[in-house]
Coordinates of N, CA and C in Angstrom, one line a residue:
X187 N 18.1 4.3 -2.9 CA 17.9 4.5 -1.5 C 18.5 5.8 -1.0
X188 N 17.7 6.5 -0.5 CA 18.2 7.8 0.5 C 17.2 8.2 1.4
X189 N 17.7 8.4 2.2 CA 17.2 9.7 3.5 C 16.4 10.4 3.3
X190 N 15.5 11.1 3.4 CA 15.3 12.6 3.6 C 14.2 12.6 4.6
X191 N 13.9 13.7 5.0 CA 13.3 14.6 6.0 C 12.3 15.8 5.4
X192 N 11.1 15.7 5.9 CA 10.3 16.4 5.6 C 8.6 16.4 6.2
X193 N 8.3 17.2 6.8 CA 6.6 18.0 7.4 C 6.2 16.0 8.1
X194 N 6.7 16.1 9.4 CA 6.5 14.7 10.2 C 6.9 13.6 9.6
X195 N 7.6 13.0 8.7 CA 8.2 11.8 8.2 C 9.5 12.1 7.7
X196 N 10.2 11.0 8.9 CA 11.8 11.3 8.7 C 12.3 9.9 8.2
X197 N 13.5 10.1 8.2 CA 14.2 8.2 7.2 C 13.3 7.4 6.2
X198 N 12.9 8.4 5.8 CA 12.3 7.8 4.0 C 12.9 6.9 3.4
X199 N 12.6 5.4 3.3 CA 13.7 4.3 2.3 C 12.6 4.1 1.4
X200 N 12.7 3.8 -0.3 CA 11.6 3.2 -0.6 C 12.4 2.4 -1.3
X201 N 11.8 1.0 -1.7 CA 12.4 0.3 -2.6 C 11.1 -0.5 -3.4
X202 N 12.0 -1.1 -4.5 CA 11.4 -1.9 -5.5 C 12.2 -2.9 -6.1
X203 N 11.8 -4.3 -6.3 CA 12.0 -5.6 -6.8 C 10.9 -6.1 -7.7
X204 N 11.1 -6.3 -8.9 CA 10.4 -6.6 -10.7 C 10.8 -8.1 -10.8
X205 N 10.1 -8.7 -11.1 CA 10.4 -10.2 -11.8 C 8.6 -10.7 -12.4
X206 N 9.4 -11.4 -12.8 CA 8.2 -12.2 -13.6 C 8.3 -13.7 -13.6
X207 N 6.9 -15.1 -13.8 CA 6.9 -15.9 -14.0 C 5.3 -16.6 -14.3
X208 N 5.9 -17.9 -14.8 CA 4.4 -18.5 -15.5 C 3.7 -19.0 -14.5
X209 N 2.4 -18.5 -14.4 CA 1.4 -19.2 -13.4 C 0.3 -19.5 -13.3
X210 N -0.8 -20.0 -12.7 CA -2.4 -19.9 -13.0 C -2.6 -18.3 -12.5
X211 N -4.4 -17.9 -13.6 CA -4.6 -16.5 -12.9 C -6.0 -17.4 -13.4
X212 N -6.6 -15.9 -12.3 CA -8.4 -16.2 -12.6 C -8.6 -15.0 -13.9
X213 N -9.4 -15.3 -14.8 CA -10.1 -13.9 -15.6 C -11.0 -13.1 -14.6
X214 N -11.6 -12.1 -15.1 CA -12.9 -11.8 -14.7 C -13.7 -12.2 -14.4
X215 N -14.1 -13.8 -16.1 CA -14.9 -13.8 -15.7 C -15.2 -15.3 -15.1
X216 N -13.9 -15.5 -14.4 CA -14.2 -17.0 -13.4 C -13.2 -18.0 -14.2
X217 N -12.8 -17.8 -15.6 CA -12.0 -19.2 -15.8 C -10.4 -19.0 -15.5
X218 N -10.2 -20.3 -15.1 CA -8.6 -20.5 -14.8 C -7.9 -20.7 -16.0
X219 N -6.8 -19.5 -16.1 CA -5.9 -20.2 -17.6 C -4.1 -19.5 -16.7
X220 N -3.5 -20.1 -17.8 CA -2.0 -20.1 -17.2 C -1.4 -19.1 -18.1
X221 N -0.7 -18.1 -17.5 CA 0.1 -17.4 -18.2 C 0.8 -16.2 -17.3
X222 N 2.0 -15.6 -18.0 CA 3.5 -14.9 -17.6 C 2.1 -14.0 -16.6
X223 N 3.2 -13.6 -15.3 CA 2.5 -13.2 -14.2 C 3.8 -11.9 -13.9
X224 N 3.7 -10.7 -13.9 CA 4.5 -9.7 -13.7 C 4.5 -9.3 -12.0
X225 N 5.4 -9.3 -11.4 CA 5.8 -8.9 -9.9 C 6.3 -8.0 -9.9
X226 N 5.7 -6.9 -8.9 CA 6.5 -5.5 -8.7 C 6.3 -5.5 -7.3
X227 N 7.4 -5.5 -6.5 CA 7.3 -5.6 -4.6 C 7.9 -4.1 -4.8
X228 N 7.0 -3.1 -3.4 CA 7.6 -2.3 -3.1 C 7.5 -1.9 -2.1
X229 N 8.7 -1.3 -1.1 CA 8.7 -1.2 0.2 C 8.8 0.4 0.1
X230 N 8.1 0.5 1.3 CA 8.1 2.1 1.9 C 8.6 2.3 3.6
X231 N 9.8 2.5 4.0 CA 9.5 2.7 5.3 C 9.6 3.9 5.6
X232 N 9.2 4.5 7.2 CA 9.8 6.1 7.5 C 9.1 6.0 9.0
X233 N 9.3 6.8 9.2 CA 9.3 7.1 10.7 C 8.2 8.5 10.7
X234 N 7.7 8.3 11.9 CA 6.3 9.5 11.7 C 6.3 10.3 12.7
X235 N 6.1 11.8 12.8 CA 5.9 13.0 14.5 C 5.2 13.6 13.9
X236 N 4.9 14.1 14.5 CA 4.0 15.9 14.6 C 4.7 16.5 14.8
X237 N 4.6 17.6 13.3 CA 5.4 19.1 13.9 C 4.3 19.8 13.4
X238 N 4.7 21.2 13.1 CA 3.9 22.4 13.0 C 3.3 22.6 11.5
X239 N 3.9 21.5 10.5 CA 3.7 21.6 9.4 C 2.4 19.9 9.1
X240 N 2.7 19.0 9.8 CA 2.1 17.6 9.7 C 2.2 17.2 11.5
X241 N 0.4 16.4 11.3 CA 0.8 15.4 12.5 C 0.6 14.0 11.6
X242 N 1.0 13.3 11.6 CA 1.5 12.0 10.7 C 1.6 11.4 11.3
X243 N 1.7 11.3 12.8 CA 1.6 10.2 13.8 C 0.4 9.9 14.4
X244 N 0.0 11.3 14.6 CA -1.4 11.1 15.2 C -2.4 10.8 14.0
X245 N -2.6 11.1 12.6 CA -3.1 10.7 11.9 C -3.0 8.8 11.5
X246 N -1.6 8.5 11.5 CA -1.6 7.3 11.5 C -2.7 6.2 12.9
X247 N -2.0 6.8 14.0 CA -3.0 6.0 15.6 C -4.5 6.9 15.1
X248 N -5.1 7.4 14.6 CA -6.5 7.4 14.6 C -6.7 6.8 13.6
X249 N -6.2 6.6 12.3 CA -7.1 5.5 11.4 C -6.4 4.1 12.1
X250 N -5.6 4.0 12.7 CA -5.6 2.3 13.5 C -6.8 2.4 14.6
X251 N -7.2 3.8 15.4 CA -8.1 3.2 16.2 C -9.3 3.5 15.5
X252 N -9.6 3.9 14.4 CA -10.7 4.1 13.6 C -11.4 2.6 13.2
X253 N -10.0 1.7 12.9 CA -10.4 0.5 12.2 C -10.1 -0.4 13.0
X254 N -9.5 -0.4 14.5 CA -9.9 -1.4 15.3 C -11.1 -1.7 15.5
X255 N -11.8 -2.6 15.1 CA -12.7 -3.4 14.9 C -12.6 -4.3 13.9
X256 N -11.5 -4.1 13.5 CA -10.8 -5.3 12.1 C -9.4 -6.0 12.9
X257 N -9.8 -7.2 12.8 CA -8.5 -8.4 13.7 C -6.9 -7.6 13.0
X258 N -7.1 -7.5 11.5 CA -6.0 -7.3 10.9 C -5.3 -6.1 11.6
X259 N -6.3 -4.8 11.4 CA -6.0 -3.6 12.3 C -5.1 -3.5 13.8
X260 N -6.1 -4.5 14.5 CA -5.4 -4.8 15.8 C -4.1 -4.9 16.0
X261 N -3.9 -6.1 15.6 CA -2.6 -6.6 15.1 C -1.3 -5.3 15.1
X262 N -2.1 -4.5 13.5 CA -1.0 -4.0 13.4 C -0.5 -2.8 14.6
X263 N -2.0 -2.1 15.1 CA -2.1 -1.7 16.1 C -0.7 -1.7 17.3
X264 N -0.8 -3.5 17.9 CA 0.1 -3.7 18.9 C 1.3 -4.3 18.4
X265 N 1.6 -3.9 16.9 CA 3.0 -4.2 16.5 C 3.7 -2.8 16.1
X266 N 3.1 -1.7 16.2 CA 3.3 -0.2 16.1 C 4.0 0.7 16.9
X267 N 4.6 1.7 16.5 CA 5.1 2.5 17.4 C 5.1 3.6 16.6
X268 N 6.2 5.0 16.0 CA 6.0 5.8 15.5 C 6.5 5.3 14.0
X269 N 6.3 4.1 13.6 CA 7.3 4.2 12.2 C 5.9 3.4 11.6
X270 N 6.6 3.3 9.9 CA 6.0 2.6 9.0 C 6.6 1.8 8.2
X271 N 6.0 0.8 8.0 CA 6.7 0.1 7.1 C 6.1 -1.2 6.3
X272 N 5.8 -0.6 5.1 CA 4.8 -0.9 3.9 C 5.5 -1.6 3.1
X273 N 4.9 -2.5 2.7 CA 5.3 -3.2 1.7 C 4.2 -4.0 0.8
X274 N 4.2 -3.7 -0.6 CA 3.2 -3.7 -1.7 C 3.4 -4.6 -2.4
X275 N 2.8 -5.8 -2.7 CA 3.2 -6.7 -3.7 C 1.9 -6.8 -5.0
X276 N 2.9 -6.6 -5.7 CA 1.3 -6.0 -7.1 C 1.8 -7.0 -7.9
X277 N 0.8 -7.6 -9.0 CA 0.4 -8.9 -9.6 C -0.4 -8.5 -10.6
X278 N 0.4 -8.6 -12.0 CA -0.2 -8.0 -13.3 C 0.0 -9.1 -14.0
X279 N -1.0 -9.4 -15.0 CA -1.3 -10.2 -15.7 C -2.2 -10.0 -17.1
X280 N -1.6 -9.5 -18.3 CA -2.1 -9.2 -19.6 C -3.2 -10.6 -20.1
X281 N -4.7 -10.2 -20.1 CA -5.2 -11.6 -20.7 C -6.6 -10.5 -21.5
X282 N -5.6 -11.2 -22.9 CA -6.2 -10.7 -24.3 C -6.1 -9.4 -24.3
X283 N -7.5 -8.7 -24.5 CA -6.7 -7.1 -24.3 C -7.6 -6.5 -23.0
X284 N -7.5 -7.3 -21.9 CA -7.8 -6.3 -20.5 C -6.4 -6.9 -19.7
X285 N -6.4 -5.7 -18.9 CA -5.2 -6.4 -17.8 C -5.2 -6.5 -16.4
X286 N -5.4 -7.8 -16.0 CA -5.6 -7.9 -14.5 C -4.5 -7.6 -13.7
X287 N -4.9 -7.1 -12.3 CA -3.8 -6.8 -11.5 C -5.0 -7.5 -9.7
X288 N -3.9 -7.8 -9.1 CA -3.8 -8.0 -7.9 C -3.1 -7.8 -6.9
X289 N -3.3 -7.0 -5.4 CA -1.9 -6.5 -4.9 C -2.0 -7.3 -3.1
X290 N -1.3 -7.6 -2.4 CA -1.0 -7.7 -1.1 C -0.4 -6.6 -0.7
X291 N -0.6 -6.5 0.8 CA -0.1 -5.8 1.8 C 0.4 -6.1 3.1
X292 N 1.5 -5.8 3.4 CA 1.9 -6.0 5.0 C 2.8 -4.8 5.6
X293 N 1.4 -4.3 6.5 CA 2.0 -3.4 7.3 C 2.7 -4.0 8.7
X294 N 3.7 -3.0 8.5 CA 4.4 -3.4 10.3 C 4.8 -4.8 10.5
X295 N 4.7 -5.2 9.6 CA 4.9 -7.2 9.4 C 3.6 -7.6 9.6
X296 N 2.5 -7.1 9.4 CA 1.1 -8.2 9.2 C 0.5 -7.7 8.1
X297 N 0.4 -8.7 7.4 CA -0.6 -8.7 6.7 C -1.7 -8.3 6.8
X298 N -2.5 -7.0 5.8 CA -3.6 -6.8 5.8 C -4.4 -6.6 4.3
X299 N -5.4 -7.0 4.2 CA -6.1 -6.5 3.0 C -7.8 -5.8 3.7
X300 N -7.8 -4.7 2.2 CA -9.3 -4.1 2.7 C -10.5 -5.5 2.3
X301 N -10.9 -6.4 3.1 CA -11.8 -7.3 3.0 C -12.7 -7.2 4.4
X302 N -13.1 -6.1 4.7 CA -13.7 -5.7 5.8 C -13.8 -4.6 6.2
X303 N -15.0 -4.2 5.9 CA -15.3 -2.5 5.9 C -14.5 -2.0 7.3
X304 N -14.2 -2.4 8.2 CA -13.6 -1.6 9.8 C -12.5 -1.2 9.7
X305 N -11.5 -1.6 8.2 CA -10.4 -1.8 7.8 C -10.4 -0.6 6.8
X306 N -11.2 -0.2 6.7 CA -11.3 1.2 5.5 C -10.3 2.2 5.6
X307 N -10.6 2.7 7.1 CA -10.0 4.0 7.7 C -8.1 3.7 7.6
X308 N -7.5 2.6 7.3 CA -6.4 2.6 7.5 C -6.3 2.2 6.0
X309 N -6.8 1.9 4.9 CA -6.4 1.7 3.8 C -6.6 3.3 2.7
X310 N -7.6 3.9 4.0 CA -7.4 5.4 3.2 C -6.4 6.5 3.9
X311 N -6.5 6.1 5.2 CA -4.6 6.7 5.6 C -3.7 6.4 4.8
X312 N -3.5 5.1 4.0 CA -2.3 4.6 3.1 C -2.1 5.5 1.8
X313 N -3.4 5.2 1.2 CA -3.5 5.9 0.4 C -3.2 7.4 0.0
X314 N -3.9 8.1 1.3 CA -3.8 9.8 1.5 C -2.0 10.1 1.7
X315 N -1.4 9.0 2.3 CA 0.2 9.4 2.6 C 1.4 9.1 1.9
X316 N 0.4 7.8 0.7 CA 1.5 7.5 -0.7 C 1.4 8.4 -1.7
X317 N -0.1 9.1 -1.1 CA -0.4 10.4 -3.1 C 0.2 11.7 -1.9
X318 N 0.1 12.0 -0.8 CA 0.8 13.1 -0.3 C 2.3 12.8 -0.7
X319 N 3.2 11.8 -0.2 CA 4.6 12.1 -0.4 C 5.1 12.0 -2.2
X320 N 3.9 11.6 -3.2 CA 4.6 11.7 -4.1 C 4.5 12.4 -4.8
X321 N 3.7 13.3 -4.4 CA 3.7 15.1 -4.5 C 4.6 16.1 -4.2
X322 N 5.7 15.3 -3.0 CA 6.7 16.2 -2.1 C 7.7 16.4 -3.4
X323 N 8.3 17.7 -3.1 CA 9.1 18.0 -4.1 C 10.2 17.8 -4.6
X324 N 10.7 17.2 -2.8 CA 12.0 16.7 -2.5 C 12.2 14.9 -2.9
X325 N 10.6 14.4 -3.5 CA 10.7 13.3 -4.1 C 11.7 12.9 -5.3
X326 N 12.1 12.3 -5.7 CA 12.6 11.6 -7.2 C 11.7 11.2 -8.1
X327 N 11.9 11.2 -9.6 CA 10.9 11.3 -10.6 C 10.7 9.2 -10.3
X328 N 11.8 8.8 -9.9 CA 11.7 7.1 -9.7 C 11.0 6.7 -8.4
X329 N 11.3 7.1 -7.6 CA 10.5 7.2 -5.9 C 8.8 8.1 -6.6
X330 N 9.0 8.6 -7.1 CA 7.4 9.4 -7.6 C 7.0 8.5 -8.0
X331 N 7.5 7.4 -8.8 CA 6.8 6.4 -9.9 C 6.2 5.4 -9.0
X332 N 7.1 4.8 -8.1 CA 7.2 4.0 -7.1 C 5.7 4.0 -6.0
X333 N 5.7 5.5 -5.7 CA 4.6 5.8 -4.8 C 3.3 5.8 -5.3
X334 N 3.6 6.2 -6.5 CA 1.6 6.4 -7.3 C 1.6 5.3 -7.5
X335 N 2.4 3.8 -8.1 CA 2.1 2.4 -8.2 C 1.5 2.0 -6.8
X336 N 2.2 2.2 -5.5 CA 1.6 1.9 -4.2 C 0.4 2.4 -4.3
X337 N 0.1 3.6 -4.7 CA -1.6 4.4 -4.1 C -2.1 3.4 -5.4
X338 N -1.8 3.5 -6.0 CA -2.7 3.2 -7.5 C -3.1 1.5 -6.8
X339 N -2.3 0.5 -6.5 CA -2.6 -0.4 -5.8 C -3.6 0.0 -4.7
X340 N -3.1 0.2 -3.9 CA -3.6 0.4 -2.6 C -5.4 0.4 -3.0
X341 N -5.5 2.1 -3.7 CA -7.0 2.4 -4.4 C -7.7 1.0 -5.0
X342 N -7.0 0.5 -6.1 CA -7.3 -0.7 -6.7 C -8.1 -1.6 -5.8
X343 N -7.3 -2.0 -4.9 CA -7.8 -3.5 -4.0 C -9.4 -2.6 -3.1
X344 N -8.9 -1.2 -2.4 CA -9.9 -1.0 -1.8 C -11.3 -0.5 -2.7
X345 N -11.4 -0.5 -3.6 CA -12.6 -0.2 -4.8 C -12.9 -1.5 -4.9
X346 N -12.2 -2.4 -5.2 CA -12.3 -3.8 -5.7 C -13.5 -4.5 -4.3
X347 N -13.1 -3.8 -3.3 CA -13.8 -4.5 -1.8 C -15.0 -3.8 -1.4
X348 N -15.1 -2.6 -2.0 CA -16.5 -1.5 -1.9 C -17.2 -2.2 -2.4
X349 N -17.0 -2.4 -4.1 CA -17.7 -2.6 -5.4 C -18.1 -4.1 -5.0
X350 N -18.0 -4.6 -4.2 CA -18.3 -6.2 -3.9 C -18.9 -6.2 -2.6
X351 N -18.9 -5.3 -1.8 CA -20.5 -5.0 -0.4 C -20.9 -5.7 -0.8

């Protein structure tokens, strides 16, 4: 955990919690079988302005009013102010030799998933601002690992919701 400051996002925390346990999964291709389930929770919070180098706040309130027309959106909408606060729950599961993954999301304390195209514009804000900060230089090679898992999820689920229109 540390601080930093950098182009509209200030009080950067990220964290991560790993565990594992036995459970049902679905395959691909529809059957239920039981087996070890890998958990990776990760949190992102920071705080967002506009300076001269980033607006990060105004980009955040346009993809919320981009995607108000999604209940979830709303929500997060009137539970908002200038901060963020993400949290990624990703769900890997090795069966035979392909490997399933599944992720949740709760921004701002609500729950959202991309299961509704109105909901797009704020799953590709997520996206654009987990592969932007873990590009920043001032990142960590562990905070770098942390963030592309988040985008890499994030992408995952919203492909997974296109590909099924």
């Amino acid at each position: 955990m540390q601080n930093i400051t950098f182009t509209g996002i200030s009080s950067l925390y990220t964290g991560k919690k790993v565990y594992s346990k036995l459970g049902p999964y679905i395959t691909p291709g529809g059957i239920l079988k039981n087996g070890e389930k890998k958990y990776e929770e990760f949190a992102i919070n920071c705080k967002f302005t506009n300076d001269k180098s980033g607006n990060h706040l105004t980009e955040f309130w346009d993809s919320l009013s981009k995607s108000s027309a999604s209940y979830q959106a709303r929500c997060v909408l009137n539970n908002s102010k200038d901060d963020l606060s993400l949290t990624v729950k990703r769900c890997t599961v090795q069966d035979e030799a392909r490997e399933i993954t599944n992720s949740n999301f709760v921004l701002n304390g609500i729950s959202i998933m991309p299961n509704d195209r109105h909901i797009l514009p704020l799953f590709t804000f997520l996206a654009k601002f987990t592969r932007e900060l873990a590009k920043q230089p001032e990142i960590s090679p562990n905070r770098k690992a942390l963030l592309q898992k988040a985008n890499q999820s994030i992408h995952e689920e919203a492909v997974r919701f296109i590909e099924n229109m």
